Structure formats: structure tokens, C-alpha cells
XYZ file of C-alpha atoms in Angstrom:
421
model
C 0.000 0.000 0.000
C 1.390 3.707 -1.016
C 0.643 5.363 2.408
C 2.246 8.682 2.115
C 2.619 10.757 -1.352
C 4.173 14.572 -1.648
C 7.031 15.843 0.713
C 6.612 15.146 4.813
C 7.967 17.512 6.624
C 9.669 15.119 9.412
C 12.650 13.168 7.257
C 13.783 16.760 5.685
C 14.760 18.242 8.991
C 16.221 15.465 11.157
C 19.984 14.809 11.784
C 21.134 11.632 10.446
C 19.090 8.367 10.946
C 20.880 4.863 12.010
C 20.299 2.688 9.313
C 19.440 -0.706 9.727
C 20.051 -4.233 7.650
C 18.106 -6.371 5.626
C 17.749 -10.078 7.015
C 20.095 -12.448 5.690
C 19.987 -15.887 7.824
C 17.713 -17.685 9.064
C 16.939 -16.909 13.353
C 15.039 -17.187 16.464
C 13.100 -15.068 18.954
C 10.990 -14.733 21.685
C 8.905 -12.232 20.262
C 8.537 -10.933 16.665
C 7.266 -7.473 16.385
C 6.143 -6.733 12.541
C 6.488 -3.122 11.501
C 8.446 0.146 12.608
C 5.865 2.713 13.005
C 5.106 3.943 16.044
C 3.072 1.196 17.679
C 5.836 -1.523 16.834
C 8.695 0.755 17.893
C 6.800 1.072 21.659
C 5.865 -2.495 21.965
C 9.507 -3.321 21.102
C 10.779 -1.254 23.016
C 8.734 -2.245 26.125
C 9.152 -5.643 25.197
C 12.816 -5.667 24.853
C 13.106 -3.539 28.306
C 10.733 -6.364 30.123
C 13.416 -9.019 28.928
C 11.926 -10.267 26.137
C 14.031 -11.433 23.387
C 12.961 -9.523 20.593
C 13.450 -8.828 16.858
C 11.852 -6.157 15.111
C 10.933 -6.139 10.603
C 10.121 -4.039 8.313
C 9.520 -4.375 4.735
C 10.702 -0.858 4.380
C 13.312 1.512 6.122
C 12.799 1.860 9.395
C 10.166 4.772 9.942
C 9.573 4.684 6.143
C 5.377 4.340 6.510
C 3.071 6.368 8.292
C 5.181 7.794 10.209
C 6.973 10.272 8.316
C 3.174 11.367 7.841
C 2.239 11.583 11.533
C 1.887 15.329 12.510
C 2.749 14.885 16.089
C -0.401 16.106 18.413
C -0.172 14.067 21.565
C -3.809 14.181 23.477
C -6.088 12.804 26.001
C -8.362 14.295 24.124
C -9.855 11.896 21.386
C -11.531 12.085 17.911
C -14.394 10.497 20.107
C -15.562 12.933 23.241
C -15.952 11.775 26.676
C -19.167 12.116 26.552
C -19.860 10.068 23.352
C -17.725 7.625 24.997
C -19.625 7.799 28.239
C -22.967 7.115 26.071
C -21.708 4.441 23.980
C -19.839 2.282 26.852
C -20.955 3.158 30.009
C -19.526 5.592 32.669
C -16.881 3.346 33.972
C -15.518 2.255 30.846
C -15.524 5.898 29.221
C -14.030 7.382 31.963
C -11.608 4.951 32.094
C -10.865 5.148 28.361
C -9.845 9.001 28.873
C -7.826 8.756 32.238
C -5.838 5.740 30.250
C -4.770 8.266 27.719
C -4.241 11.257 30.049
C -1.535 8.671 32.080
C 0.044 7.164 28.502
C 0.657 11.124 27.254
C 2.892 11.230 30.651
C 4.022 8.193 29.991
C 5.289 8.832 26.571
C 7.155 12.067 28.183
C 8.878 10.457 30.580
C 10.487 7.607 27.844
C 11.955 10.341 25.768
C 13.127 12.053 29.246
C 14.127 8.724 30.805
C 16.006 7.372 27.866
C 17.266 10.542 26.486
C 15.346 10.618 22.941
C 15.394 14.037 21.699
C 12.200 13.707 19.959
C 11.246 17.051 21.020
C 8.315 16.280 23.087
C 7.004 19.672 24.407
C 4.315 19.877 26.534
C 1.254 21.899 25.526
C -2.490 22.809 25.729
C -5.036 21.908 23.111
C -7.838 24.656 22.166
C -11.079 22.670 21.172
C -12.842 25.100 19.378
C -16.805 25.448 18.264
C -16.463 25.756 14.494
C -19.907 27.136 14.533
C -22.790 28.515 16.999
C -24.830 25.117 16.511
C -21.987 23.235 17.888
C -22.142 24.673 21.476
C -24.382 22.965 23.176
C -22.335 19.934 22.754
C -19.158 21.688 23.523
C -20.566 23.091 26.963
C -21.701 19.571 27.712
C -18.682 18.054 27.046
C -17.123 20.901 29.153
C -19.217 19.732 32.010
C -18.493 15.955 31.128
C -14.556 16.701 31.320
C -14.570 18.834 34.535
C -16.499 16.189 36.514
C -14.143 13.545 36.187
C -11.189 15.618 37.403
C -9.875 16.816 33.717
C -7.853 20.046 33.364
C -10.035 22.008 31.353
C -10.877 25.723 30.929
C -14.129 26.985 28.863
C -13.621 29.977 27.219
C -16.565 32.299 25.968
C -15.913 34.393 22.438
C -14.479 37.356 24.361
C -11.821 35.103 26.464
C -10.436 33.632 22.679
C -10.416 37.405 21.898
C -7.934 38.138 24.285
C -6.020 35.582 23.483
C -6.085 35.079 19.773
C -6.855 37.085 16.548
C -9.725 35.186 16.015
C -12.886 34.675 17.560
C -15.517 31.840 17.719
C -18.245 30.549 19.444
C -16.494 28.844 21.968
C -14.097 26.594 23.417
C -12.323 24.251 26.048
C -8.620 24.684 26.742
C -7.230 21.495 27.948
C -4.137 20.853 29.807
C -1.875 17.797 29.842
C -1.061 17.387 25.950
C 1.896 17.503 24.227
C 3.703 18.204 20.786
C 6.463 15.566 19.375
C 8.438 14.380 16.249
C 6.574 11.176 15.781
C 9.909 10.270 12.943
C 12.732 11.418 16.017
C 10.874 9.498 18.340
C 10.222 6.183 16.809
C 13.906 6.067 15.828
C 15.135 6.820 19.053
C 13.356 3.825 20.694
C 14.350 1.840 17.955
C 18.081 2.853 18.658
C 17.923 2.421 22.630
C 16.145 -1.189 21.976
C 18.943 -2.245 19.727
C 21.248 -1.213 22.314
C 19.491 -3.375 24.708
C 19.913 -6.072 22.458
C 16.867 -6.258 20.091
C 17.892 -7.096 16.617
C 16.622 -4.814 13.864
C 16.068 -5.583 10.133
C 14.867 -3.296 7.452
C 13.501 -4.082 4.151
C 12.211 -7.597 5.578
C 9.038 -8.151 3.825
C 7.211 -11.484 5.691
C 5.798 -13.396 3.361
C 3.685 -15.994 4.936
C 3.628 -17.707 8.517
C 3.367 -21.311 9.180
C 2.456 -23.221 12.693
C 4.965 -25.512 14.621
C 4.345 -26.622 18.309
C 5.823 -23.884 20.413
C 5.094 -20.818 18.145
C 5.361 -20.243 14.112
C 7.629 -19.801 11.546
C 7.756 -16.545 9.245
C 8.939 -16.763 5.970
C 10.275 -13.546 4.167
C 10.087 -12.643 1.162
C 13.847 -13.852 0.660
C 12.996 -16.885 2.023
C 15.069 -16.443 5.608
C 13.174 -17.870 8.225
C 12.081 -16.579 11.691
C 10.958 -18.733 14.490
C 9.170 -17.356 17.345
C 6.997 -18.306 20.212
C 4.891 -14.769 19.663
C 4.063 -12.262 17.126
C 3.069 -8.741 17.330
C 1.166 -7.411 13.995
C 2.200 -3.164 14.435
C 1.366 -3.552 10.371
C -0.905 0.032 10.354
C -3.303 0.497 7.896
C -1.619 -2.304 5.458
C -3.550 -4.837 7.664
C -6.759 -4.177 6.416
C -5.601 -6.226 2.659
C -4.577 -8.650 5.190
C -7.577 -9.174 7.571
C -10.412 -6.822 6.880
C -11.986 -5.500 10.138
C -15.411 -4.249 10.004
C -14.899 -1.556 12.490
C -11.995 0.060 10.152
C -12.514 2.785 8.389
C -9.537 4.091 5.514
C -9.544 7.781 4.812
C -6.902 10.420 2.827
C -5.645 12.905 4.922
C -3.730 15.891 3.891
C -1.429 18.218 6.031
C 1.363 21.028 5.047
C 4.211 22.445 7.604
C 5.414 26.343 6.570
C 8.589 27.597 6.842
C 10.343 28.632 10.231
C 8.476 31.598 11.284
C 10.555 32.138 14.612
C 7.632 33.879 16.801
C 3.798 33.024 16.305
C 2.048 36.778 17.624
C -1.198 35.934 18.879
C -1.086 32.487 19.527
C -1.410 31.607 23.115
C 1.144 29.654 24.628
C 1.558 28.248 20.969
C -1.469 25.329 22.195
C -2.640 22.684 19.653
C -5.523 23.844 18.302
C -8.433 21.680 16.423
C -12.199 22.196 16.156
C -15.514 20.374 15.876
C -16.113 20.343 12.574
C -15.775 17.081 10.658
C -13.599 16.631 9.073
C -11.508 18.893 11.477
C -8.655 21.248 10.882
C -5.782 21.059 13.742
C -2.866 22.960 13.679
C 0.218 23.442 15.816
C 3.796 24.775 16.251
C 7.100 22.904 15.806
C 10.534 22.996 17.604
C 11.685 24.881 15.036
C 9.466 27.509 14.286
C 6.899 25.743 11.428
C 3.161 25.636 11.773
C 1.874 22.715 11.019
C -2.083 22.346 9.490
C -3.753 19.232 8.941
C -7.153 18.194 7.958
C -9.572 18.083 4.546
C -9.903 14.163 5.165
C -12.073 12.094 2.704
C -12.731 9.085 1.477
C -9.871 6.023 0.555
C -7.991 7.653 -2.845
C -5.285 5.621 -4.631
C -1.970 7.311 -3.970
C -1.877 8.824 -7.577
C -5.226 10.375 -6.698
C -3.779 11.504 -3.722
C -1.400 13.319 -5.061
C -3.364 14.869 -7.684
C -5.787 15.985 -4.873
C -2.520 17.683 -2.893
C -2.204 21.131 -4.962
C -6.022 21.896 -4.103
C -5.753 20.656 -0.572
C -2.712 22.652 0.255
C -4.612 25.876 -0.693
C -7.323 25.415 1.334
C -5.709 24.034 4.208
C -3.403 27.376 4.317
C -6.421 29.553 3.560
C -7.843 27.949 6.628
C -4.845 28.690 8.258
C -4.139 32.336 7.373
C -7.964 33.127 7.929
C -6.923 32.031 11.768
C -3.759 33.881 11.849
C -3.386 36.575 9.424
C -0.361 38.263 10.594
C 1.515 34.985 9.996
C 3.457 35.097 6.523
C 2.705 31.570 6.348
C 3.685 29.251 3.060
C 3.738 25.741 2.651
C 7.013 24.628 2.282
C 6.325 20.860 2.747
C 3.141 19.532 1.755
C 2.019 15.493 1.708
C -1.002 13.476 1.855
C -1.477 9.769 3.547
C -3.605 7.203 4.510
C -5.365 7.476 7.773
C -7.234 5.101 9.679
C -9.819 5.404 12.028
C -12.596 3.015 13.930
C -16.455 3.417 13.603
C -16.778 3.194 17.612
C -13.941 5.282 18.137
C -11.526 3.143 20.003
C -8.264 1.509 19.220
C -8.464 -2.414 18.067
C -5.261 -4.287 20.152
C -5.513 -7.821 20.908
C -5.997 -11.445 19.338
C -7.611 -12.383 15.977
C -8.953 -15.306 14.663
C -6.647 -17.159 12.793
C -3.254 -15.792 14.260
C -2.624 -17.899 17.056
C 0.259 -16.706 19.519
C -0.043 -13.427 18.146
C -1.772 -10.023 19.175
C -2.613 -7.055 17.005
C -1.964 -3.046 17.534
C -4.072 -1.430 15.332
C -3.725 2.243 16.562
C -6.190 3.539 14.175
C -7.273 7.059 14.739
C -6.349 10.635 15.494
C -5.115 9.947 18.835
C -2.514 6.862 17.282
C 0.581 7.800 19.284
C -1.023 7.462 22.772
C -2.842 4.528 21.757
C 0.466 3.085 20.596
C 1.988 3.554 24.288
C -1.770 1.528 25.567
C -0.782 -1.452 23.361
C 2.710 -1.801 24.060
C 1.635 -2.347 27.560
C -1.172 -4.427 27.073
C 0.979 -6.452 24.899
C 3.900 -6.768 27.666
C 1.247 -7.419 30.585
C -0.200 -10.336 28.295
C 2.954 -12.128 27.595
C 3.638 -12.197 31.480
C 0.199 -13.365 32.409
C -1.346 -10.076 33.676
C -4.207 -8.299 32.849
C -4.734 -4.368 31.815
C -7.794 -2.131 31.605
C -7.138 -2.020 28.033
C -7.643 -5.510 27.405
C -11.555 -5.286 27.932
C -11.918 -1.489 26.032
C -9.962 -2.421 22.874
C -10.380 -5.770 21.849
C -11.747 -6.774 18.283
C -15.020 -8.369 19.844
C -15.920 -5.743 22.165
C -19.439 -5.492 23.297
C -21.303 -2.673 22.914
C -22.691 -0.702 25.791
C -25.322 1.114 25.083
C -27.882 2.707 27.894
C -30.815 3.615 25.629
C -32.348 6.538 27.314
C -28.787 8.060 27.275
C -28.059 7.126 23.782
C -31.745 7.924 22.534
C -30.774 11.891 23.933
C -27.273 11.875 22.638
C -28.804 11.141 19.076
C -31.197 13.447 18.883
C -28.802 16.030 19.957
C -26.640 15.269 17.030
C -29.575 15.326 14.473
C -30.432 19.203 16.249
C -26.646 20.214 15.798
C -26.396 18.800 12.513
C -29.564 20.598 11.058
């Protein structure tokens, strides 16, 4: 699958990247971990630091997928609210859902800190805005939702975004407890401390086909070098889905552009992540070195040549968008690139076991909140190779029941038909 097309922004402005070999003998592991995004770099890594022997494969370079596409925006916050999610599973399990990501955005700071990864994880506050006046009712009430449960969250009314931005809307909740990252510096840098721990890397491994012994399987690459392992971890993205359709999954185009370094952003409080309610949503945010990063215009699955004829026209309205926001920004798009993107139907991650794969679990981080849900997984996937449990193992796995209380859920629809019309 051709997940990214144009120019990411991420590969153009690192410092140099270790490179990796291709697999040329045959070997044996513990546990297998398939693909180098972000999801298989944090399971490896946790594996690897739990003692697991591990080895980690890509059919590309290391990094070379999604993840030069990944703009970085590290939330609690999700795609879903916590209200939807209170509706659709229940108190405990929504509530649960969010405090889970709050912990695994902390989490995800203190591995870079800990293990000295400068993937320039900044901490910063989001700006959830009301794209439009019909939009506030659920905005307030997801205000409400998100202060209850012990969130740190400010609403703002138009004249408080006034003060603090050359724009104006509706309304909007300022959260606290995000963060901004280079998804490309940081899956590379747990790649590199794994390896040091001993975890054996190999780029451009394509695996072929799988077949099962007593004791585990045997992967076959494309070469025809064999790996045996007792476990297998599928972090294989959005290329699963031409593997092992799931229902839930949804495949989308997504488009984003980073300007040139600007140096100061006027206006721009605290230089917070910003997104908004519309769907599909523009989000924007700052880099390290001075870009602005916009994202957004998703629609429907396009072939990568499609893609990339789409780019020109996305690109202009994405920094139209952009400039409307922040007119006193000279801001051009220096890198521009458009990608596959995944998300779920119910909103939620799918990590766990599959028919069909024995010995092996899947982290399917679909969604916009991938990173965070990639730090979930790895632990799930650690705790379930040493016999424990997780809260995650009940939220995100591929047969999960629905909850639905129907008073609740008869409100919550009718509320979305009023803010839709």
C-alpha cells in the first residue's frame, strides 16, 4: 500500500538516521514485532526492556510508513468525546478510556526524558474550538463531562479567545496535559535504545507468509530467511486491512502542510494545539523549530496517484484555513504530503488477538489519537505475555461489546440530528 505521497515535513529536517540491515539468515526469537511505526517501535521497546528477546521487521526503512506522515499532536483528548464515549460504553468504561490516555501522554514524556530521545516532546495545551454557533451545546456539555471527572479544562466564551487570539468563535475548552512531538525522532530513538538493549533490527524484511509448529510459528520472508518465534506482534498500520479486513476500520486520505520557520507566532497563546468540531476537522500546531503545522480536509480512501493529484487543491485550502486564523503569519507551505489514515467506527483503538493468528496479538492504533494509543498497546501487549491483565484488554479488543444505555443514547442522538440541522 502507497501510504504517504508529496514531501513530509519530518525526514527533511532530522539529523542523520541509524540505518538498519536487511535479514540475511535464518533466526530465532521470543517475540517478533512486525512493523516500525510507532506502535511496533513502543511495543519493542517495552518488550525488549521487560526481557523479552525480541526482533523487530520491516519491509521498508525503518520509519519509512506512516510515520513520516504523523503530525505529532499528543492528546487525552480523542476524535471520540468523553461524553460520546460515556454514552456508547458506560460511565466506567468511558471514563476509564480518557484517564488511560491522560496517564500514557505522561508516559510517553517520561520515555523520551528517561532514555534521552530528543524527539522534542514539548508539553502543551489543546484549544477545542466550536467551528460554529450550533456546535455549542455539545461543547458546553462536554465541558461539564470533562470537569467532573477531574480533567484540566478551561471553557472559554468568544471574548476570552479574543484576548487571546486574533480570532474569535463561538467557543471553546482549553485542555491541559497534551503535548507536541516528532513522531519520525521518536520512533527512531526507541528503535536505537532497543537495539542497544539487544533487540535485533532488520529493514527491508518483507514477511511473506507464517506457518504453525508446536511452540510458536515460523515466518517466511520474502527472501525466504526464516524466523521462528513463540509470539508475534502485527504493528502492520493500515496495510492490515488487505490482510484481515476488520469491520470496524474505516480508511480515509488525509492531507497536512508544515510552513517555513516563522521564529515567533504573535497571537497564539502559549503556541497550544488547536483543532475544532467540525468534521472533518482542521488542527494545527507549532514545531521545535518555528513551522506551523495544518492538517485536515480528510475524505474518502484515494489511490496514492489520486492523492497526489488531490494535494495542490488541498494545500490551498488548508493554508487559507490557516491564514484566515492567523493573518499576521506570513505563512507558506514549504512541505506539503497526503497519507492514509485510519480510524474506527466506535472510536476506540483495536489491540488484541484475531482469529486465525494464534500466539499473536494485534496493535491497530487507528485514529487521530494513534501515538497514545500506541503507548496503551505496548503495555497491554507486555502485561499479556507475562500473564497479567490491563484495563485495556476489555476497552480495545476486536469483539468488544457494545454498551449502550438507551435513554442516554436515545438523547445523545437526537442532539446530534439538532446540531447537525
Amino acid at each position: 500500500m502507497d501510504l504517504t505521497t508529496g514531501k513530509p515535513l519530518w525526514p527533511h529536517i532530522g539529523g542523520e538516521i541509524k540505518p538498519y540491515p536487511q535479514l540475511e539468515k535464518d533466526i530465532a526469537c521470543e517475540v517478533l514485532v512486525i512493523g516500525s511505526g510507532m506502535s511496533g517501535a513502543m511495543s519493542a521497546y517495552m518488550l525488549t526492556k521487560a526481557g523479552f528477546d525480541t526482533v523487530l521487521v520491516d519491509s521498508r526503512e525503518i520509519a519509512g510508513g506512516s510515520t513520516m506522515a504523523n503530525t505529532g499532536l499528543i492528546q487525552f483528548f480523542n476524535d471520540k468525546t468523553l461524553t460520546s464515549c460515556i454514552h456508547t460504553y458506560g460511565e466506567e468504561n468511558g471514563v476509564a478510556f480518557y484517564k488511560l490516555c491522560e496517564e500514557a501522554v505522561r508516559k510517553l514524556g517520561r520515555i523520551c526524558e528517561e532514555e534521552g530521545i530528543d524527539a522534542q516532546f514539548q508539553p502543551r495545551e489543546s484549544l477545542y474550538l466550536a467551528s460554529n454557533e450550533a456546535d455549542l451545546p455539545m461543547l458546553e456539555e462536554e465541558y461539564r463531562t470533562l470537569s467532573r471527572y477531574g480533567f484540566k479544562v478551561k471553557y472559554l466564551n468568544p471574548g476570552d479567545i479574543t484576548d487571546k487570539f486574533p480570532f474569535t468563535k463561538p467557543g471553546a475548552i482549553l485542555a491541559s496535559g497534551d503535548a507536541a512531538i516528532n513522531p519520525y525522532a521518536c520512533v527512531n530513538g526507541l528503535i536505537d535504545v532497543s537495539a542497544a538493549r539487544g533487540m535485533r533490527v532488520y529493514a527491508r524484511t518483507e514477511i511473506d507468509s507464517r506457518l504453525e509448529t508446536e511452540g510458536g510459528s515460523v515466518f517466511y520472508t520474502k527472501e525466504r530467511r526464516r524466523i521462528r518465534a513463540k509470539y508475534a506482534v502485527y504493528s502492520t498500520g493500515y496495510e492490515t486491512q488487505e490482510m484481515k479486513r476488520n469491520r470496524n476500520a474505516k480508511l480515509l486520505a488525509s492531507y497536512a502542510i508544515a510552513s517555513q520557520p516563522l521564529g515567533e507566532f504573535p497571537g497564539w497563546y502559549k503556541e497550544c494545539m488547536i483543532w475544532e468540531t467540525a468534521r472533518p476537522y482542521l488542527y494545527m500546531r507549532t514545531t521545535a523549530d518555528g513551522r506551523v503545522i495544518v492538517g485536515g480536509e480528510d475524505e474518502d480512501m484515494l489511490s496514492g496517484e489520486e492523492r497526489i493529484n488531490r494535494l495542490a487543491v488541498k494545500k490551498d485550502i488548508l493554508l487559507d484555513k490557516a491564514r484566515a486564523l492567523f493573518p499576521e503569519l506570513d505563512l507558506q507551505a514549504e512541505f506539503a504530503w497526503a497519507a492514509v489514515f485510519g480510524e474506527t467506527h466506535d472510536g476506540y483503538p483495536l489491540i488484541g488477538a484475531q482469529d486465525g493468528f494464534p500466539n499473536s496479538v494485534f496493535s491497530l492504533v487507528y485514529g487521530g489519537n494513534g501515538t497514545v494509543y500506541s503507548v496503551l498497546g505496548a503495555e497491554m501487549i507486555v502485561n499479556r505475555l507475562k500473564g497479567l491483565k490491563h484495563p485495556g484488554d476489555r476497552l480495545f479488543r476486536f469483539d468488544r461489546p457494545r454498551h449502550t444505555p438507551p435513554a442516554k443514547r436515545l438523547q445523545h442522538i437526537s442532539q446530534e440530528k439538532i446540531s447537525a440541522s
